[in-house]
XYZ file of N, CA and C in Angstrom:
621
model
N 14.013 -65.331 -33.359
C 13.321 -64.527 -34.368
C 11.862 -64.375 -33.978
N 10.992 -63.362 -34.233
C 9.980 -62.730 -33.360
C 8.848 -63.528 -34.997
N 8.121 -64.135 -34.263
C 6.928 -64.843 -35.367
C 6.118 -63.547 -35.538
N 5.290 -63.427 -36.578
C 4.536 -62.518 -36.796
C 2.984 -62.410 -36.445
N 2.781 -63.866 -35.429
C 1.420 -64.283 -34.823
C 1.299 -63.046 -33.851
N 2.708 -62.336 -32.775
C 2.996 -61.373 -32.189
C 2.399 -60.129 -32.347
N 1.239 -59.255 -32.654
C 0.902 -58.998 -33.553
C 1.309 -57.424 -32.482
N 1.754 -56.125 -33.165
C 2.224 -54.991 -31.941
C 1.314 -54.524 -31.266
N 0.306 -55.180 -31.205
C -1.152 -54.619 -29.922
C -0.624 -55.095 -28.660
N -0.546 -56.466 -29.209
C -0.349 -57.016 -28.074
C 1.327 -56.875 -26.984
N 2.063 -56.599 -27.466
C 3.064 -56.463 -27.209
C 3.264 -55.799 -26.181
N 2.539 -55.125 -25.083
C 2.189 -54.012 -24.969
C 3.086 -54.072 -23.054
N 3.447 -54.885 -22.726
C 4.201 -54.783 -21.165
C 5.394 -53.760 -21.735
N 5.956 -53.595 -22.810
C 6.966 -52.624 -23.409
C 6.575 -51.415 -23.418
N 5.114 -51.132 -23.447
C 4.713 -49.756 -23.322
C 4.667 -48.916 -22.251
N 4.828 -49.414 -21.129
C 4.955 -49.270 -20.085
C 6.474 -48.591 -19.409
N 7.687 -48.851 -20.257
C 9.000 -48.551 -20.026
C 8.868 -46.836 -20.294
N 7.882 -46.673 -21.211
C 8.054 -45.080 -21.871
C 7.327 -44.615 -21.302
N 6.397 -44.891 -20.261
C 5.835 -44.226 -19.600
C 6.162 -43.314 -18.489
N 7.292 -43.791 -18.117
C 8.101 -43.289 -16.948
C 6.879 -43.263 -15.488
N 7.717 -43.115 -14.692
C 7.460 -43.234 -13.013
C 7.100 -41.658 -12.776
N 6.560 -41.695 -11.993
C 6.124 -40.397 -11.230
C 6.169 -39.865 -10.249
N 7.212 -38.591 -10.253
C 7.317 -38.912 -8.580
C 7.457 -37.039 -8.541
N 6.636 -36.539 -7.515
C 6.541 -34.559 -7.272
C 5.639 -34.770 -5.922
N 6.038 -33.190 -5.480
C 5.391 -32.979 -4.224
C 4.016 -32.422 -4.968
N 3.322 -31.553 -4.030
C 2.201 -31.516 -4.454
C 1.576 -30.482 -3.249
N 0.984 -29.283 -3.494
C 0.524 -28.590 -2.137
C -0.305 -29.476 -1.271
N 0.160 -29.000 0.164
C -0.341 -29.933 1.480
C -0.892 -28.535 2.431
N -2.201 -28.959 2.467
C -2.426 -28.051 3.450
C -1.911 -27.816 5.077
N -1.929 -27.205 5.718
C -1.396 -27.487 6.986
C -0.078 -28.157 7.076
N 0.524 -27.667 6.804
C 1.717 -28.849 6.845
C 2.802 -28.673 7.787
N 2.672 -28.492 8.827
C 3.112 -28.410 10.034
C 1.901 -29.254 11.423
N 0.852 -29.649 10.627
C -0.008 -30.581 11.520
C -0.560 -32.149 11.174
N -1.315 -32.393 11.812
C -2.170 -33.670 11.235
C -2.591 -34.164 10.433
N -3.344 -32.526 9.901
C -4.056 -32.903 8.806
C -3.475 -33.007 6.829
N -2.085 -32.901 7.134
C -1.401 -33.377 6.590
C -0.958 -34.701 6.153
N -1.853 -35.527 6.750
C -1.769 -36.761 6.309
C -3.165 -37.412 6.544
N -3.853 -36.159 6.449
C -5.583 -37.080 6.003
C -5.620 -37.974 4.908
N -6.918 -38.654 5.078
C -7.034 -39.728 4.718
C -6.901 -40.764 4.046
N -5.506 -41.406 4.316
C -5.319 -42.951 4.599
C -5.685 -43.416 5.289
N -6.106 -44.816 4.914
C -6.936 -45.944 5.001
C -6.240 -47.072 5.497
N -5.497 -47.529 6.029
C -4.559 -48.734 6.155
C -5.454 -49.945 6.595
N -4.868 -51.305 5.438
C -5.933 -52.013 5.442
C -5.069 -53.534 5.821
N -5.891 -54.590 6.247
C -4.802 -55.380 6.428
C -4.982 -56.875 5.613
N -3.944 -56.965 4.547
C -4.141 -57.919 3.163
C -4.800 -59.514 3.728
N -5.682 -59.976 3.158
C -6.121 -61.428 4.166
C -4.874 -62.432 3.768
N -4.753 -63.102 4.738
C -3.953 -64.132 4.825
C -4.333 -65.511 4.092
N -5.828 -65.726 3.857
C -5.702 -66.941 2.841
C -5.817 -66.648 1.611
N -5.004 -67.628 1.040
C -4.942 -67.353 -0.296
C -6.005 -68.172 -1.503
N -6.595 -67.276 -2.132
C -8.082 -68.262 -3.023
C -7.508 -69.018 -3.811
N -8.027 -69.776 -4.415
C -8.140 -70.418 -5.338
C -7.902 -70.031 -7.050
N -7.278 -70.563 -7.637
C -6.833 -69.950 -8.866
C -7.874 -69.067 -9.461
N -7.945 -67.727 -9.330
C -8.807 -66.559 -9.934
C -8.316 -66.482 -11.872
N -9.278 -67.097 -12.702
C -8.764 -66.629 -13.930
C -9.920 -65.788 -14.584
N -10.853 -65.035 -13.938
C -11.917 -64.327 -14.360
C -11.930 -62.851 -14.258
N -11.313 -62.116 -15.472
C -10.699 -60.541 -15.111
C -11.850 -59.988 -14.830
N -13.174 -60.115 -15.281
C -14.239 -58.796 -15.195
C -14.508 -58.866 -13.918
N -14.227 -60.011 -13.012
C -15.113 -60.007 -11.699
C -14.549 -59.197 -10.563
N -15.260 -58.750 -9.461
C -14.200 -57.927 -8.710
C -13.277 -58.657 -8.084
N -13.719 -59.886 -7.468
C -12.860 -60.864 -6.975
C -11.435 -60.484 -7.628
N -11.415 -61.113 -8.969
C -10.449 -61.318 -9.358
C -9.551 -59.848 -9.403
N -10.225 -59.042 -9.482
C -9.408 -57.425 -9.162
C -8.835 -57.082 -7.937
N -9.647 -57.767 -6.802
C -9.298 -57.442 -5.371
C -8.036 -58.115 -5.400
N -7.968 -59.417 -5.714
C -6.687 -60.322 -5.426
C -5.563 -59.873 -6.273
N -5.900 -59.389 -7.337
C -4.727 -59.025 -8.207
C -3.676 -57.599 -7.427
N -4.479 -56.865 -7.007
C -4.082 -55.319 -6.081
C -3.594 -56.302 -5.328
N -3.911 -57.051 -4.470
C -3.387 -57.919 -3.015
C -2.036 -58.601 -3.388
N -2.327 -59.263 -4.730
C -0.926 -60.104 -5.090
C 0.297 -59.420 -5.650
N 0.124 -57.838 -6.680
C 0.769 -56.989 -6.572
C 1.854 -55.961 -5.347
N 0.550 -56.295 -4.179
C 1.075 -55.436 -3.065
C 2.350 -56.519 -2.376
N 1.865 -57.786 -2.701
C 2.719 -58.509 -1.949
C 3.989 -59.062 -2.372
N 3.852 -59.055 -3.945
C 5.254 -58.892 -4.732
C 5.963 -57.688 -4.415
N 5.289 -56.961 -4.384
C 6.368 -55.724 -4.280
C 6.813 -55.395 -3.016
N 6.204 -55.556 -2.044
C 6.667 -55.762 -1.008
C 7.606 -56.950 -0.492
N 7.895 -57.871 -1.383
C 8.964 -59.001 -1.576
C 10.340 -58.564 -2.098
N 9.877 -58.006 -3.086
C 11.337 -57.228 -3.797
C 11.847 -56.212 -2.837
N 11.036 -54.872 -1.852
C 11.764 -54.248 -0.991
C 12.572 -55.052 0.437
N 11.631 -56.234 0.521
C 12.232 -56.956 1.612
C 13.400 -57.733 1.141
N 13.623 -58.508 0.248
C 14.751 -58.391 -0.464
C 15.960 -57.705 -0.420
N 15.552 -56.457 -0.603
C 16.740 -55.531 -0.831
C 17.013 -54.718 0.773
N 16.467 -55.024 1.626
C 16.782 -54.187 2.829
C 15.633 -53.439 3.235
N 14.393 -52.785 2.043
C 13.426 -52.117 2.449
C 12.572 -51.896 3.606
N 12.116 -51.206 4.335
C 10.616 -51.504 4.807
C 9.401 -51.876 3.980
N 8.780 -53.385 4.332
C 7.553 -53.401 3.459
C 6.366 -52.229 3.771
N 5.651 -51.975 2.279
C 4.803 -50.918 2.666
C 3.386 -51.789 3.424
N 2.773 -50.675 3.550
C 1.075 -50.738 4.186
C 0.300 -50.504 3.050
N -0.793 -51.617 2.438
C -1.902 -51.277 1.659
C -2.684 -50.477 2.150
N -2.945 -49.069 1.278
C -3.718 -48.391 1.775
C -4.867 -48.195 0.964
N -6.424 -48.010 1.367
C -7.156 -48.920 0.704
C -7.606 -47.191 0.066
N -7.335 -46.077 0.899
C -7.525 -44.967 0.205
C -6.944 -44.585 -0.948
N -5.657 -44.894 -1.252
C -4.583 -44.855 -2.391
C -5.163 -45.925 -3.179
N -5.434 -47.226 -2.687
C -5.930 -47.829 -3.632
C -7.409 -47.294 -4.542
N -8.198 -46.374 -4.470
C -9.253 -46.100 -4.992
C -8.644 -44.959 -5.237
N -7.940 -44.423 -5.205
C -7.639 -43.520 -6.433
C -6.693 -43.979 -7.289
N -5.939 -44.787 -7.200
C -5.298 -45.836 -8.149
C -6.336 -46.363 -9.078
N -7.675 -46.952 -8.594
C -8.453 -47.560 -9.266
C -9.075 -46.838 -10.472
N -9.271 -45.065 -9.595
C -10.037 -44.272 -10.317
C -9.533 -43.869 -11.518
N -7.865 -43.879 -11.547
C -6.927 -43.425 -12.756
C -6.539 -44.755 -13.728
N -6.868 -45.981 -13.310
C -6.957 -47.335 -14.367
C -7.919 -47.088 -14.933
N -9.046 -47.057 -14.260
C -10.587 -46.898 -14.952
C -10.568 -45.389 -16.287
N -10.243 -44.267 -15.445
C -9.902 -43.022 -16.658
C -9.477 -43.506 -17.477
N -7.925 -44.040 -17.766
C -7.011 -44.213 -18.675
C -7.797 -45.598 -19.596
N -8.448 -46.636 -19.132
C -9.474 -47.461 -20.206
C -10.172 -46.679 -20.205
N -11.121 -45.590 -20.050
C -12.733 -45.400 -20.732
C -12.339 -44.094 -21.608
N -11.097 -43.914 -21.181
C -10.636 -42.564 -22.171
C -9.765 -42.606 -23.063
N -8.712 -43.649 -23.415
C -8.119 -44.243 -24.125
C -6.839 -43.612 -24.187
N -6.021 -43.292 -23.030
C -4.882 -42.634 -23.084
C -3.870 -43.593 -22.278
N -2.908 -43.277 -21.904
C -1.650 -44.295 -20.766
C -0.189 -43.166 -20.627
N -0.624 -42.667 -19.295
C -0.067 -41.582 -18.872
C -0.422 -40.869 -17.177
N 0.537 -40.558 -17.343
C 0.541 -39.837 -15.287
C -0.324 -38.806 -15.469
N -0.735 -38.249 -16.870
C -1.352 -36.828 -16.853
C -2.641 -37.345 -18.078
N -4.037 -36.828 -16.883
C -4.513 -37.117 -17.934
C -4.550 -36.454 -19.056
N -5.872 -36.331 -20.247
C -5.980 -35.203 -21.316
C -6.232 -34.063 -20.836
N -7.220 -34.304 -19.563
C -7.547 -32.238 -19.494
C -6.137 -32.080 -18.420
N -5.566 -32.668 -17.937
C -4.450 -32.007 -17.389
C -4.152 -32.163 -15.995
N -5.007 -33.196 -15.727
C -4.860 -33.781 -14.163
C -3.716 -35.059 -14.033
N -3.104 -34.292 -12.865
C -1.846 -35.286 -12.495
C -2.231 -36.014 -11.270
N -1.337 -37.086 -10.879
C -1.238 -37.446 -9.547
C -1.913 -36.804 -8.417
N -1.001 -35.983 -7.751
C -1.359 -34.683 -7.264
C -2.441 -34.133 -7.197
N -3.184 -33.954 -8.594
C -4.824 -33.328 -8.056
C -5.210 -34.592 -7.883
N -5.252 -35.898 -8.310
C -6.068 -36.819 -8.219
C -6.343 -37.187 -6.585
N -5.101 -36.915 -5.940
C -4.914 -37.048 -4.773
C -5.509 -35.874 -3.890
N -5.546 -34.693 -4.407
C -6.690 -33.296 -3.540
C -8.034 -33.554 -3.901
N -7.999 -34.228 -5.084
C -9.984 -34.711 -5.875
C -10.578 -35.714 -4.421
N -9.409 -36.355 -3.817
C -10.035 -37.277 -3.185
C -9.552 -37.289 -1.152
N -9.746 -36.160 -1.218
C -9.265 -35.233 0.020
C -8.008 -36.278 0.862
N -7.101 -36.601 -0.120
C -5.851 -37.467 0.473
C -4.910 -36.923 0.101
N -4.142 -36.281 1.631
C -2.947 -35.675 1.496
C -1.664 -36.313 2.220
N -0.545 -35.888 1.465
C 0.902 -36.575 1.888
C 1.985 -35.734 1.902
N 2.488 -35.573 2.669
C 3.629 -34.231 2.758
C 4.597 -35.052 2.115
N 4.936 -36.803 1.978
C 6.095 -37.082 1.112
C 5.914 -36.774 -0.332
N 5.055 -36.176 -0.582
C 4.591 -35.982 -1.506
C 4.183 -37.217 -2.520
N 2.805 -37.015 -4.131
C 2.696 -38.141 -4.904
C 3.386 -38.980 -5.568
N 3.256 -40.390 -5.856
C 4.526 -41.160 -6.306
C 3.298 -42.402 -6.773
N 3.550 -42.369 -8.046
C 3.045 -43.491 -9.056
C 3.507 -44.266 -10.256
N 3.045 -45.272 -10.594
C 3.666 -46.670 -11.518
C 2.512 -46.333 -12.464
N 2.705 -47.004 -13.665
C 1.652 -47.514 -14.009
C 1.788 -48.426 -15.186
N 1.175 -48.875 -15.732
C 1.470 -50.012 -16.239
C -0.572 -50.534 -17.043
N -0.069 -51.406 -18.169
C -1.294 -51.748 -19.029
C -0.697 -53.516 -19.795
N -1.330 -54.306 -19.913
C -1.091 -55.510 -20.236
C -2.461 -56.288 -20.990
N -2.131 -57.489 -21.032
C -3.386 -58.482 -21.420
C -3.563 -59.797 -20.642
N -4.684 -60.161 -19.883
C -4.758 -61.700 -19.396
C -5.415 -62.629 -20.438
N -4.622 -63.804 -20.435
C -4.777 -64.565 -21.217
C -4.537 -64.294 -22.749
N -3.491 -63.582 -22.738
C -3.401 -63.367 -24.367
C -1.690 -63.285 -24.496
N -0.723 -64.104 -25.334
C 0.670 -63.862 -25.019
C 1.306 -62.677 -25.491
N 1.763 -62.582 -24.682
C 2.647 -60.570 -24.595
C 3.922 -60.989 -24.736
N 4.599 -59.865 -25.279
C 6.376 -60.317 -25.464
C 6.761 -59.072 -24.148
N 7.839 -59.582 -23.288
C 8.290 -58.891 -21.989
C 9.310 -58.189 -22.412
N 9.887 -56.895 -22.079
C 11.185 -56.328 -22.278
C 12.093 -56.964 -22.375
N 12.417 -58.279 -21.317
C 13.663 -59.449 -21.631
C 13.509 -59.841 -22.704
N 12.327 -59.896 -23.984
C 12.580 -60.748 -24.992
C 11.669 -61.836 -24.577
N 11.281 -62.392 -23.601
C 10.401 -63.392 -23.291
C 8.845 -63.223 -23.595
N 8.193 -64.494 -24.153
C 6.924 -64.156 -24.771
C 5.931 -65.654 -22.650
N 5.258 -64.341 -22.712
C 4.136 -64.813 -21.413
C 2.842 -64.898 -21.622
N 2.118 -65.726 -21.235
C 0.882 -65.624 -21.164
C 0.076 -66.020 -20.035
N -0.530 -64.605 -19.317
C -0.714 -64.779 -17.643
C -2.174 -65.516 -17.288
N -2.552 -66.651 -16.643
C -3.717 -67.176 -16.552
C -4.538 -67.161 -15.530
N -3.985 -66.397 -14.390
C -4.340 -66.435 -13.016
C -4.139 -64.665 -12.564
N -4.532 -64.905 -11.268
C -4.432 -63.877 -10.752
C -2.818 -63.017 -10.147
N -2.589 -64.676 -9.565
C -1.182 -64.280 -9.529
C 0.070 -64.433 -10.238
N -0.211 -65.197 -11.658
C 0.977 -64.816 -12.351
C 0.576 -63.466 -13.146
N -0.450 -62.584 -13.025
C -0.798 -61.697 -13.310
C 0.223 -60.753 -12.635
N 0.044 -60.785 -11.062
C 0.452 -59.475 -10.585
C 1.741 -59.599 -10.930
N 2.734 -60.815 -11.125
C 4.078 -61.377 -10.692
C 4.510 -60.646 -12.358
N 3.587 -60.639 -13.307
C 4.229 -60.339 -14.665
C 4.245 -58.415 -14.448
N 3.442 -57.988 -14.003
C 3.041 -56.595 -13.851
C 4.512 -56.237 -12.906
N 5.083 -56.893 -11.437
C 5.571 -56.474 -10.687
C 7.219 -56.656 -11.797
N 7.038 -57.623 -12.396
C 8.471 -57.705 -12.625
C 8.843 -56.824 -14.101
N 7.717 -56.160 -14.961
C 8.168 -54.928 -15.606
C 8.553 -53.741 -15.361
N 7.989 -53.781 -13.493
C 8.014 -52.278 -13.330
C 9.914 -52.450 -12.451
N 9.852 -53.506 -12.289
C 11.540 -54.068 -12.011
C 12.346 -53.701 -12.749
N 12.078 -53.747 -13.998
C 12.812 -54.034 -15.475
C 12.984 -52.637 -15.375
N 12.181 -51.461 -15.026
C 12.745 -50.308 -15.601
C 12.723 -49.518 -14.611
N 14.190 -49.217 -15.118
C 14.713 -48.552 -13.540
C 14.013 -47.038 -13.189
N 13.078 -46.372 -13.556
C 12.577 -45.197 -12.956
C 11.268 -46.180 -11.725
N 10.789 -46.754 -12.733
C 10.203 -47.730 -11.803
C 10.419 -48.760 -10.468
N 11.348 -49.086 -10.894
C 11.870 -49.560 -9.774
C 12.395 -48.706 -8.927
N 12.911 -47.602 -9.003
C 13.522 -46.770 -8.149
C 12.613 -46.017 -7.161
N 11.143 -45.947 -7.727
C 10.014 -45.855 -7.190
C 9.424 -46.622 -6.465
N 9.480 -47.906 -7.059
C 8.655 -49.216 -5.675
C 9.871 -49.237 -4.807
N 10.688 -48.833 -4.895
C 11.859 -49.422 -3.948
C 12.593 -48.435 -3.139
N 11.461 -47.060 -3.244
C 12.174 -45.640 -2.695
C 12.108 -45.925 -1.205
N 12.441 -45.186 -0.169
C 12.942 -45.749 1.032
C 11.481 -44.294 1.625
N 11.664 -43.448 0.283
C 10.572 -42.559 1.380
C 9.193 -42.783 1.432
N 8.607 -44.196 1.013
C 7.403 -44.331 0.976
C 6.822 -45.318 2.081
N 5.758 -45.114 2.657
C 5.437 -45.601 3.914
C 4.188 -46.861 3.219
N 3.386 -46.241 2.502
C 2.110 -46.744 2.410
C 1.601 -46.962 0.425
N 0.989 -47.806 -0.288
C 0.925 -47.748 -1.259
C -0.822 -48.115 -1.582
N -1.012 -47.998 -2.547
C -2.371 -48.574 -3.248
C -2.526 -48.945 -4.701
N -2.569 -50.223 -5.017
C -2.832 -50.731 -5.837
C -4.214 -50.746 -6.570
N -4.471 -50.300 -7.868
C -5.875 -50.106 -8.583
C -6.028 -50.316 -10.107
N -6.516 -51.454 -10.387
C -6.803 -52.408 -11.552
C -7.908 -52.441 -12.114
N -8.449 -51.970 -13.375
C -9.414 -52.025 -14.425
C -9.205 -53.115 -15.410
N -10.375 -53.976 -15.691
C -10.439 -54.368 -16.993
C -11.548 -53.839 -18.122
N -10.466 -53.384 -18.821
C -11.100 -52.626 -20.429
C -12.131 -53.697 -21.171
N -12.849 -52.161 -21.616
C -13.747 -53.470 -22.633
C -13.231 -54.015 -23.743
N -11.643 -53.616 -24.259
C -10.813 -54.142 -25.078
C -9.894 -55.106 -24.569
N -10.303 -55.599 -23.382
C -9.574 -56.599 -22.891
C -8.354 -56.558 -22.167
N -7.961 -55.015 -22.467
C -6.690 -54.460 -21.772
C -6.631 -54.341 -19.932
N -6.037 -54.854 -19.424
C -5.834 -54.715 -17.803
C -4.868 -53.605 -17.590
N -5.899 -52.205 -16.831
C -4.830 -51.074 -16.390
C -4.674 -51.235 -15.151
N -3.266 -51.054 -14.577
C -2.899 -50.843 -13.518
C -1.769 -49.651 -12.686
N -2.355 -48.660 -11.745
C -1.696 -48.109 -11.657
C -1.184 -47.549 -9.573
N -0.227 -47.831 -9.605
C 0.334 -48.105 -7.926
C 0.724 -46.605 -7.395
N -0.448 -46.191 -6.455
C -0.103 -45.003 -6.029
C 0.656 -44.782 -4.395
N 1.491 -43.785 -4.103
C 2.337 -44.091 -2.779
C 2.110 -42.981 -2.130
N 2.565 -42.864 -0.440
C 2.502 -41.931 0.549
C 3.653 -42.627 1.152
């Protein structure tokens, strides 16, 4: 039986199921050449791992969270047969740029209000992909307990049971998952805001 301390703000890894996955081509210039796959960034994740990060405003703790995300999810495709992707640090800043929109503008959606999708976000930031755009996204709370689609109540204190709670909602729902786990994606970017309401946006963009 669900206590009423639960209060439906918080509840909020469920909001994320209705959001649906995102996945369209998108005009590519040249697309019979090179410049068809301007600029990505391929970056390479550090190998040591810090020390328990429980401080959301700092960047630290943002860098590692994108890093610990990239590496869950790249666990679940290796898992299943996948190729793991490549962090790409260009996808990741426009990932970042559409967490940051969606807190300072107060919406949670692939489109913003005036009408920008994926797709332009990706021509705004002269990064093109002939597999065309493909994005997650997702909104939560650190340090505050959330009830999970299974019915399970979490409360994330670190950096990496952070990403591990984020990776395993977008598991839970299968447009999402069908997206981290598509076979046509080479390269991804992870990009994480913390709201001044305390809310952590996150949203995983692909090539």
């Amino acid at each position: 039986m669900r206590t009423r301390s639960l209060v439906p703000v918080v509840l909020v890894l469920g909001t994320l199921l209705f959001a649906g996955a995102y996945l369209a081509g998108y005009a590519v210039p040249g697309e019979s050449s090179i410049e068809s796959f301007q600029g990505a960034e391929v970056v390479d994740v550090p190998d040591e791992e810090p020390s328990s990060l429980t401080e959301p405003s700092s960047p630290r703790f943002r860098r590692w969270v994108e890093f610990h995300v990239h590496r869950y999810v790249n666990r679940e495709r290796v898992e299943r047969g996948k190729e793991p992707l490549e962090f790409d640090a260009a996808l990741r800043d426009v990932a970042r740029g559409h967490s940051q929109a969606m807190a300072r503008q107060d919406y949670f959606a692939h489109v913003s209000p005036a009408g920008e999708d994926p797709g332009d976000r990706y021509r705004d930031a002269d990064y093109y992909c002939l597999r065309g755009a493909g994005e997650n996204i997702a909104y939560t709370y650190f340090d505050r307990r959330v009830r999970t689609d299974g019915g399970t109540v979490a409360r994330y204190r670190n950096a990496s049971e952070l990403a591990r709670g984020i990776v395993s909602q977008w598991m839970h729902s299968e447009s999402h998952r069908e997206n981290l786990l598509s076979s046509k994606w080479k390269r991804e970017g992870i990009g994480l805001h913390y709201g001044d309401d305390g809310r952590l946006f996150v949203t995983q963009n692909f090539c």
